[in-house]
Coordinates of C-alpha atoms and ligand atoms in Angstrom, one line a residue:
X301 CA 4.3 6.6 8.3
X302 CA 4.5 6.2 4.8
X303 CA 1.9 4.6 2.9
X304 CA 0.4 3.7 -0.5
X305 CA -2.3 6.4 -0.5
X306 CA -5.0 8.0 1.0
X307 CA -8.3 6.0 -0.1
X308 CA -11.9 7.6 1.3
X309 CA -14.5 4.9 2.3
X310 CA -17.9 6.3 2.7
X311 CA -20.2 3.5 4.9
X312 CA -16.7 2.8 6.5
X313 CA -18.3 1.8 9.4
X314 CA -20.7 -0.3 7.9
X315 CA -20.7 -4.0 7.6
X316 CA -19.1 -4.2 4.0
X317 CA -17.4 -1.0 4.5
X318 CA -15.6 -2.1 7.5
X319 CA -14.2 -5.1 6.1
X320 CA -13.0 -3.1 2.9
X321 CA -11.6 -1.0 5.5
X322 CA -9.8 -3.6 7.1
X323 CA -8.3 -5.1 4.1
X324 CA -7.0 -1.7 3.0
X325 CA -5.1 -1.1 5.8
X326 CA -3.2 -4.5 5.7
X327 CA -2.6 -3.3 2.0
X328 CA -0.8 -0.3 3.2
X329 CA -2.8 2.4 2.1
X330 CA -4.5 5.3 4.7
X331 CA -8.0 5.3 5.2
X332 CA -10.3 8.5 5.9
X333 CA -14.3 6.5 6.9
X334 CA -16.9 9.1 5.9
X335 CA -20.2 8.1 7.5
X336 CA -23.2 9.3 9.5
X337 CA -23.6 6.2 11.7
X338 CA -27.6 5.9 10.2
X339 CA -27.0 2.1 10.3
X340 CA -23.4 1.1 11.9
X341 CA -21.9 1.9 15.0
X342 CA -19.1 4.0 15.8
X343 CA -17.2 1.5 18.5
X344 CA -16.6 -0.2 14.8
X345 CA -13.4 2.0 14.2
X346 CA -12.3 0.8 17.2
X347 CA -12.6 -2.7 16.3
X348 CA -10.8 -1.7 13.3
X349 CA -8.2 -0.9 14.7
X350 CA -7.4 -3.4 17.0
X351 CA -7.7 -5.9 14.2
X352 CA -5.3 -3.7 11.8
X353 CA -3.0 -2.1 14.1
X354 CA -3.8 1.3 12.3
X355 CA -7.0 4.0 13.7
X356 CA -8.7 5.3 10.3
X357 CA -9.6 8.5 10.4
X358 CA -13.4 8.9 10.8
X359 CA -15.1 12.0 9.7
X360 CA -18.9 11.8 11.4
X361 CA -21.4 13.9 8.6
X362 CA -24.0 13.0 5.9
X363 CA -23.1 12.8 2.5
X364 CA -26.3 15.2 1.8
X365 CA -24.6 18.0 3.1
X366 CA -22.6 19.4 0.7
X367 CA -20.6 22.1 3.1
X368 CA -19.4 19.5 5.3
X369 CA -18.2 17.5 1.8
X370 CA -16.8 20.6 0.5
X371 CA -14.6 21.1 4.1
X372 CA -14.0 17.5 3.7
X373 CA -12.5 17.5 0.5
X374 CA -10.6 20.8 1.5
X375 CA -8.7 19.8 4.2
X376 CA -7.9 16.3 2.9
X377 CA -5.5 16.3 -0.1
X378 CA -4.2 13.8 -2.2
X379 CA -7.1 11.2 -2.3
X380 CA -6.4 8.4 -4.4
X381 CA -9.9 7.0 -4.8
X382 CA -13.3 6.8 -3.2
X383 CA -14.7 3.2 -2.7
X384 CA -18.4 4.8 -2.1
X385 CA -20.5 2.1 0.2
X386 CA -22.7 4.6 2.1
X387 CA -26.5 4.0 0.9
X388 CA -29.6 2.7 2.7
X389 CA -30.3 -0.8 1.7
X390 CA -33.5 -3.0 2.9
X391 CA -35.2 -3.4 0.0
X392 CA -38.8 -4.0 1.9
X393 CA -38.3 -0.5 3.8
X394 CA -37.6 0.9 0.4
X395 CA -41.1 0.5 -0.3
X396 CA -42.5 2.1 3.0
X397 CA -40.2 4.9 2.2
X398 CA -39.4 5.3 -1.4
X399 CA -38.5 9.2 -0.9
X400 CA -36.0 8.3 1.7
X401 CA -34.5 6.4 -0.4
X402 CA -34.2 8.4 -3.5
X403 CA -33.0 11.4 -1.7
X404 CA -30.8 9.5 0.6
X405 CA -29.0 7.3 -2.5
X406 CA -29.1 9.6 -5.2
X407 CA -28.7 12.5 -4.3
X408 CA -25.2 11.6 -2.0
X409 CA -24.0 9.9 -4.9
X410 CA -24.3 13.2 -7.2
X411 CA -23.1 15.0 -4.5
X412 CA -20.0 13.3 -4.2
X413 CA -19.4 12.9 -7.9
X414 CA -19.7 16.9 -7.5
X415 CA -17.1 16.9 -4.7
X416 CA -14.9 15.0 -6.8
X417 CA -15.0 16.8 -9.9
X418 CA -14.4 19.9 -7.9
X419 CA -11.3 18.5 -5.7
X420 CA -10.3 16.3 -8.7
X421 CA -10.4 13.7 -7.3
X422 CA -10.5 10.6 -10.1
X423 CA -10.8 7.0 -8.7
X424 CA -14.3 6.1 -7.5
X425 CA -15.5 2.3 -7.0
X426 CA -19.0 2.6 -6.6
X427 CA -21.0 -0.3 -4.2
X428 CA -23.9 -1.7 -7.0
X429 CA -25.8 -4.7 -6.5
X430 CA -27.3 -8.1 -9.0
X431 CA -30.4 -6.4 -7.9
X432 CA -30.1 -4.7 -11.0
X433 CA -30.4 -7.8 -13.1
X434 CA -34.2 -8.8 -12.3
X435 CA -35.0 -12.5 -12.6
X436 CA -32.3 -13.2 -15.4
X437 CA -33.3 -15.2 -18.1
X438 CA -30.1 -17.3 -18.3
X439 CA -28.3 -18.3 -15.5
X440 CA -25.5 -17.7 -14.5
X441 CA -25.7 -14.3 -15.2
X442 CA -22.9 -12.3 -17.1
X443 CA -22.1 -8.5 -16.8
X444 CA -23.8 -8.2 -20.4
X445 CA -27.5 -9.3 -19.4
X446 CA -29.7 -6.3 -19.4
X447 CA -30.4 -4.4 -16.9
X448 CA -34.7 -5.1 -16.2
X449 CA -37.5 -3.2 -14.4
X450 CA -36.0 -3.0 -10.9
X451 CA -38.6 -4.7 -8.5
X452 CA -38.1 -2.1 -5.4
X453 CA -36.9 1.7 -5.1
X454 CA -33.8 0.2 -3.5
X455 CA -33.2 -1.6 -6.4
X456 CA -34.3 1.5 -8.8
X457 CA -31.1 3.0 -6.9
X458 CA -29.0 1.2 -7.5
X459 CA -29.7 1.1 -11.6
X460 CA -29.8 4.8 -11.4
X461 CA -26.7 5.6 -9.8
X462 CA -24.8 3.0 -12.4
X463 CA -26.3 5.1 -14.9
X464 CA -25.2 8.6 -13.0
X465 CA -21.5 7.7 -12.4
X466 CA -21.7 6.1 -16.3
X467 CA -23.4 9.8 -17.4
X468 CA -20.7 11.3 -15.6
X469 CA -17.9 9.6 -17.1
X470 CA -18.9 10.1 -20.2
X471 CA -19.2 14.0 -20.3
X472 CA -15.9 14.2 -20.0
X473 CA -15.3 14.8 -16.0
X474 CA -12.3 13.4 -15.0
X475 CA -13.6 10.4 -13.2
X476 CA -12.8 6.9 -13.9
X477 CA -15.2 4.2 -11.9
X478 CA -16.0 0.8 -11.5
X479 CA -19.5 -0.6 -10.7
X480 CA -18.8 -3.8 -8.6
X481 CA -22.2 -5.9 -8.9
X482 CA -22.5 -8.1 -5.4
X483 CA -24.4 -11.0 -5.3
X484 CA -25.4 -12.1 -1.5
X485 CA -22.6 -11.0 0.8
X486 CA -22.7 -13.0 4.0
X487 CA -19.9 -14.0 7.1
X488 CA -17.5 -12.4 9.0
X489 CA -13.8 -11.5 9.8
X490 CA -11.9 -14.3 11.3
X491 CA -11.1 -12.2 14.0
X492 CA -14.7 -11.9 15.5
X493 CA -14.4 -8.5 16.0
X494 CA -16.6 -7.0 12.7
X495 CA -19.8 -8.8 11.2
X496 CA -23.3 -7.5 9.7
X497 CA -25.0 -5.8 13.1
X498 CA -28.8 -5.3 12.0
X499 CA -30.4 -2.8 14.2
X500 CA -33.7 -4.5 15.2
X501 CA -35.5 -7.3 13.4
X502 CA -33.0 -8.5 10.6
X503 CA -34.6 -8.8 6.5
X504 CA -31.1 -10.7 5.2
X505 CA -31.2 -14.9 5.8
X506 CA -27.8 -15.4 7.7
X507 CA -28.5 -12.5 10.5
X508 CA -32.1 -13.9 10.9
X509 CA -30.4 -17.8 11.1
X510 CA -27.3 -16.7 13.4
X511 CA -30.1 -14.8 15.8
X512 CA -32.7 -18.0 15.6
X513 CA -29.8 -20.1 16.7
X514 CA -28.2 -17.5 19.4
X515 CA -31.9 -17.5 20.9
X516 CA -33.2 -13.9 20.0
X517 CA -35.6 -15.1 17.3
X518 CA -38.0 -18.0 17.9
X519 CA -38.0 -19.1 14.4
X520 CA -36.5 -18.7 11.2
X521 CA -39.4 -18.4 8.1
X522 CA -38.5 -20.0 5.2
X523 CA -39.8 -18.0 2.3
X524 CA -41.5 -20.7 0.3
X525 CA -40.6 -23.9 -0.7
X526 CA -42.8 -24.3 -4.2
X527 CA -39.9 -22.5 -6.3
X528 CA -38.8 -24.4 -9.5
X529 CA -35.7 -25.4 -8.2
X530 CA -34.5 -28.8 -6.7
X531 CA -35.5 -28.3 -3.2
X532 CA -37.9 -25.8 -3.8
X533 CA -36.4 -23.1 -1.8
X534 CA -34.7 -19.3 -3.7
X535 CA -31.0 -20.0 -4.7
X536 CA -28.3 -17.2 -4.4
X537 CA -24.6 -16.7 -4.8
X538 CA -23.5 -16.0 -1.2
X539 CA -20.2 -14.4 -0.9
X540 CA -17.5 -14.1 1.9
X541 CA -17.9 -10.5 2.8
X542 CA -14.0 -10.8 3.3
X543 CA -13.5 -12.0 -0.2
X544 CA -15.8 -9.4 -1.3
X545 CA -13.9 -6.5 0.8
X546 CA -10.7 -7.6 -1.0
X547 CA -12.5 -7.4 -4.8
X548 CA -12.8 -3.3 -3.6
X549 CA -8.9 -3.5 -3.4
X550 CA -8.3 -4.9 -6.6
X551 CA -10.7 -2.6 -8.3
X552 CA -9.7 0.8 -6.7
X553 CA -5.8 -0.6 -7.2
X554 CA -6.6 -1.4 -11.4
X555 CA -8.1 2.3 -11.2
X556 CA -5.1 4.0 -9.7
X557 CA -2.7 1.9 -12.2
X558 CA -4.7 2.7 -15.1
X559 CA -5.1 -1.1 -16.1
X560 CA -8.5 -0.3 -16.6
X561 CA -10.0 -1.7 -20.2
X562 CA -12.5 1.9 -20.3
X563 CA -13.1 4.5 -17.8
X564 CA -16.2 2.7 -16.6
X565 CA -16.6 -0.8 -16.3
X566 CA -18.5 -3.6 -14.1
X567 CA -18.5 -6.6 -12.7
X568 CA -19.8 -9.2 -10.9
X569 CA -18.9 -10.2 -7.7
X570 CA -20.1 -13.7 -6.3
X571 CA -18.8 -16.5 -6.2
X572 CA -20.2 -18.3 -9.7
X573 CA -22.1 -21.1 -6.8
X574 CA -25.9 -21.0 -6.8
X575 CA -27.0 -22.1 -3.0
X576 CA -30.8 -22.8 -1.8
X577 CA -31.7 -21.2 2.0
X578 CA -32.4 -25.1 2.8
X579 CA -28.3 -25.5 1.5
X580 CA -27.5 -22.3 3.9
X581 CA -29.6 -23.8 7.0
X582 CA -27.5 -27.3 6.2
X583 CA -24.2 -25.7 5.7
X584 CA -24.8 -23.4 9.6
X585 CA -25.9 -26.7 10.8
X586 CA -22.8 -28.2 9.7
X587 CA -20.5 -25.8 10.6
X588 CA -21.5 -24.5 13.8
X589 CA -23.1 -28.2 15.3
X590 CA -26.4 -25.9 16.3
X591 CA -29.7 -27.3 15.0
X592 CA -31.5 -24.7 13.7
X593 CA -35.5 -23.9 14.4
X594 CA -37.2 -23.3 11.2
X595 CA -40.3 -23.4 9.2
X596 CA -41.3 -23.0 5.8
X597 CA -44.0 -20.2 5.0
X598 CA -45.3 -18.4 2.0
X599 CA -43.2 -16.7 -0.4
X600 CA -41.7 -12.9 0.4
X601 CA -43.0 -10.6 -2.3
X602 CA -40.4 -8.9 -4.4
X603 CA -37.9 -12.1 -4.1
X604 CA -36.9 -13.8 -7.4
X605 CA -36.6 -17.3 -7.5
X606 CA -32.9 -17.8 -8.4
X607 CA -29.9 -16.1 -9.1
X608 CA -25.7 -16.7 -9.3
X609 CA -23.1 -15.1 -10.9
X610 CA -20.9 -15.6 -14.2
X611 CA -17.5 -14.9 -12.4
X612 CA -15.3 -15.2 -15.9
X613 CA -15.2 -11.7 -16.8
X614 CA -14.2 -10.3 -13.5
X615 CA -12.4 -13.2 -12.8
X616 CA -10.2 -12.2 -15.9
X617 CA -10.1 -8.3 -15.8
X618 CA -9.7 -8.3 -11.7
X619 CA -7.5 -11.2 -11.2
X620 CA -9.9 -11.9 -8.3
X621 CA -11.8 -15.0 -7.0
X622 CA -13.5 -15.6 -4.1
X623 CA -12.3 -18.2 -2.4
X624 CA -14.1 -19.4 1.3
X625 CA -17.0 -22.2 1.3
X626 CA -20.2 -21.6 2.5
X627 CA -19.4 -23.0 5.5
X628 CA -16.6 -20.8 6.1
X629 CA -19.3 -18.2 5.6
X630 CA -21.9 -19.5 8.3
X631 CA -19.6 -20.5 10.7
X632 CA -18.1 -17.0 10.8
X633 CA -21.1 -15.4 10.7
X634 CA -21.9 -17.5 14.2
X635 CA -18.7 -16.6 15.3
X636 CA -19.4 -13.2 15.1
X637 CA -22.8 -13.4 16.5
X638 CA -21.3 -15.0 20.0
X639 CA -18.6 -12.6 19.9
X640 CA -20.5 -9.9 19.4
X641 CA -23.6 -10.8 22.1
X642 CA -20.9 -12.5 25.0
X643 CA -19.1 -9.0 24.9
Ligands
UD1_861 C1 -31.6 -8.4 -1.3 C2 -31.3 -7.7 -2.5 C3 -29.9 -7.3 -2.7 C4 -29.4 -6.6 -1.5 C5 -29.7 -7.4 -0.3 C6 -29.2 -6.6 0.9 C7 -32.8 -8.3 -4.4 C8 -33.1 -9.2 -5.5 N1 -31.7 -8.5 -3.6 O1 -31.0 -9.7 -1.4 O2 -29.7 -6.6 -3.8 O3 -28.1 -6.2 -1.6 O4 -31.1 -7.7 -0.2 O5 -30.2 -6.1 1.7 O6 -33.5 -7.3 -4.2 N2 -34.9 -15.6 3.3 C9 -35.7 -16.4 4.1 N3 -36.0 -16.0 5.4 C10 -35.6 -14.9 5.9 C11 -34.8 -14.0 5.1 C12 -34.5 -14.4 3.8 O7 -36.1 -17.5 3.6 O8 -36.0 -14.5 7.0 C13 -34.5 -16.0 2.0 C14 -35.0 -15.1 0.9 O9 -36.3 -15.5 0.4 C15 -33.9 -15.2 -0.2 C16 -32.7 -15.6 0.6 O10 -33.1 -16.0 1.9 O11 -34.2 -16.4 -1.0 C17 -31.8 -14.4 0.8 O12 -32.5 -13.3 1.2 P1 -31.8 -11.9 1.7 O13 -30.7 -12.2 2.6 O14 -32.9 -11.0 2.2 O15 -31.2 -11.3 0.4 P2 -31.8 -11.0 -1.0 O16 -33.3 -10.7 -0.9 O17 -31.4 -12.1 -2.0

């Protein structure tokens, strides 16, 4: 089968991974998922490929041992690009464990950099967050605010490894990358058959909400309600995670065509909408016709109070927009959570 190109997706199996994944495959190109299934399941490639029609390959190791990168990269040729997802991510565990978190996302992310230098390998779209944006001072928020204090080793991270793919760049290595800043990336694919699959007691909103309402959780805590905002609750820019899988495709794409403005660029990825939780709750209320048990309580350290995206830039430079509703989002994101549990 001929295709457009061999594309490496580390976290493949994850739930933004697997998405990009799937998207990928419908573009035409091969997929090889590099992932150590610390957070994901492997029955996902199966899923992916009875919703694509095509099996990626999946290559089981840790991206901290460099032997099994170095055999990786050996017996794989021709790699277009690396879309590089693979990182721990709970931002309150981050704290618990701050060494975990440094070894586990740094030091993969030079390691691969390393692999790709070596095999020459020059695409790479790295997985960054708006975490690195702080509270902003003006909203929305455009690629050129600065990058403040992070609030969490998590976030720390993620600042870092922009900085380490930047550094890299720069020195002359022959990589070109793209930093793809997500805001809050939340849903499912239509087909039921992928979705965000916390292991044990979820820390994101719309797995806690789609749980509450499916029966596992009693309750769904509403982190505060004195914000300064209209109904008092934190405001994000949730995103389809399937319009936010197909941003990947455009980015790695502009990479491989060269219509890239400088060999390292960023951008955000949301969907320019600011939305409270008590917006969210309404919107899964809405959409799904399930009443939702809830409660406000004190606020959850670390969280800032509000936060969307200026979409113009990569709007522009990506020819991208995201384009579901927020109900789109919560209603797939029930419609995975009954697919997933009535199995
Ligand atoms: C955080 C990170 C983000 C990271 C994401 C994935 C920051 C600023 N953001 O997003 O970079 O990619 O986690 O792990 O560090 N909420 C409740 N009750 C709950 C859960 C959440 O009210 O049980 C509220 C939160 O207070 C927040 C909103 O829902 O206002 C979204 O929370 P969450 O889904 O955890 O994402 P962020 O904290 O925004």
């Amino acid at each position: 089968m001929t295709t457009k190109g061999k594309i490496v997706v580390t976290g493949g199996t994850g739930y933004i991974g697997s998405h990009t994944t799937v998207e990928l495959i419908q573009q035409g190109y091969e997929v090889l998922i590099i992932d150590n299934l610390s957070n994901s399941e492997a029955f996902i490639v199966d899923r992916i490929e009875q919703i694509s029609g095509v099996r990626p390959s999946f290559f089981e190791f840790d991206l901290l041992d460099q032997e099994k990168m170095d055999a990786f990269f050996n017996q794989n040729k021709d790699i277009q690009g690396v879309i590089h997802f693979a990182a721990a991510k709970a931002v309150g565990e981050s704290v618990q464990i701050p060494l975990h978190y440094y070894r586990n996302n740094l030091v993969t992310m030079i390691n691969l950099l390393e692999a790709m230098k070596k095999h020459q390998v020059v695409n790479f779209v790295f997985s960054s967050s708006c975490t690195v944006y702080g509270q902003p001072d003006q909203l929305p928020v455009t690629e050129n605010a600065p990058v403040k204090p992070a609030e969490s080793p998590y976030g720390y991270t993620k600042q870092v490894n922009e900085a380490i793919l930047n550094d890299t760049i720069k020195s002359g290595a022959n990589i070109k990358g793209i930093a793809l800043r997500y805001f809050n990336p939340i849903g499912a694919h239509h087909s039921g058959l992928i979705g965000e699959l916390p292991r044990g007691v979820p820390n994101n909103l719309m797995p806690f909400i789609t749980q509450t309402a499916y029966g596992i959780r009693e309750q769904l805590r509403v982190f505060g309600s004195d914000y300064s905002t209209p109904d008092g609750s934190c405001i994000r820019d949730y995103i389809h995670v399937v319009d936010l899988a197909k941003a990947h495709i455009v980015a790695i794409e502009r990479l491989i065509k060269g219509t890239n403005k400088s060999n390292y660029e960023m951008f955000n990825i949301g969907t320019g909408n600011g939305f409270s939780v008590f917006e969210v709750i309404q919107s899964f209320e809405r959409s799904t016709g399930k009443k939702l048990n809830y409660k406000v309580v004190d606020r959850r350290p670390g969280d800032i109070e509000q936060i969307w995206a200026d979409t113009t830039i990569g709007n522009k430079e990506l020819g991208w927009k995201a384009e579901k509703t927020l109900d789109e989002m919560t209603l797939s994101a029930w419609q995975w959570e009954l697919n997933y549990r009535n199995k």
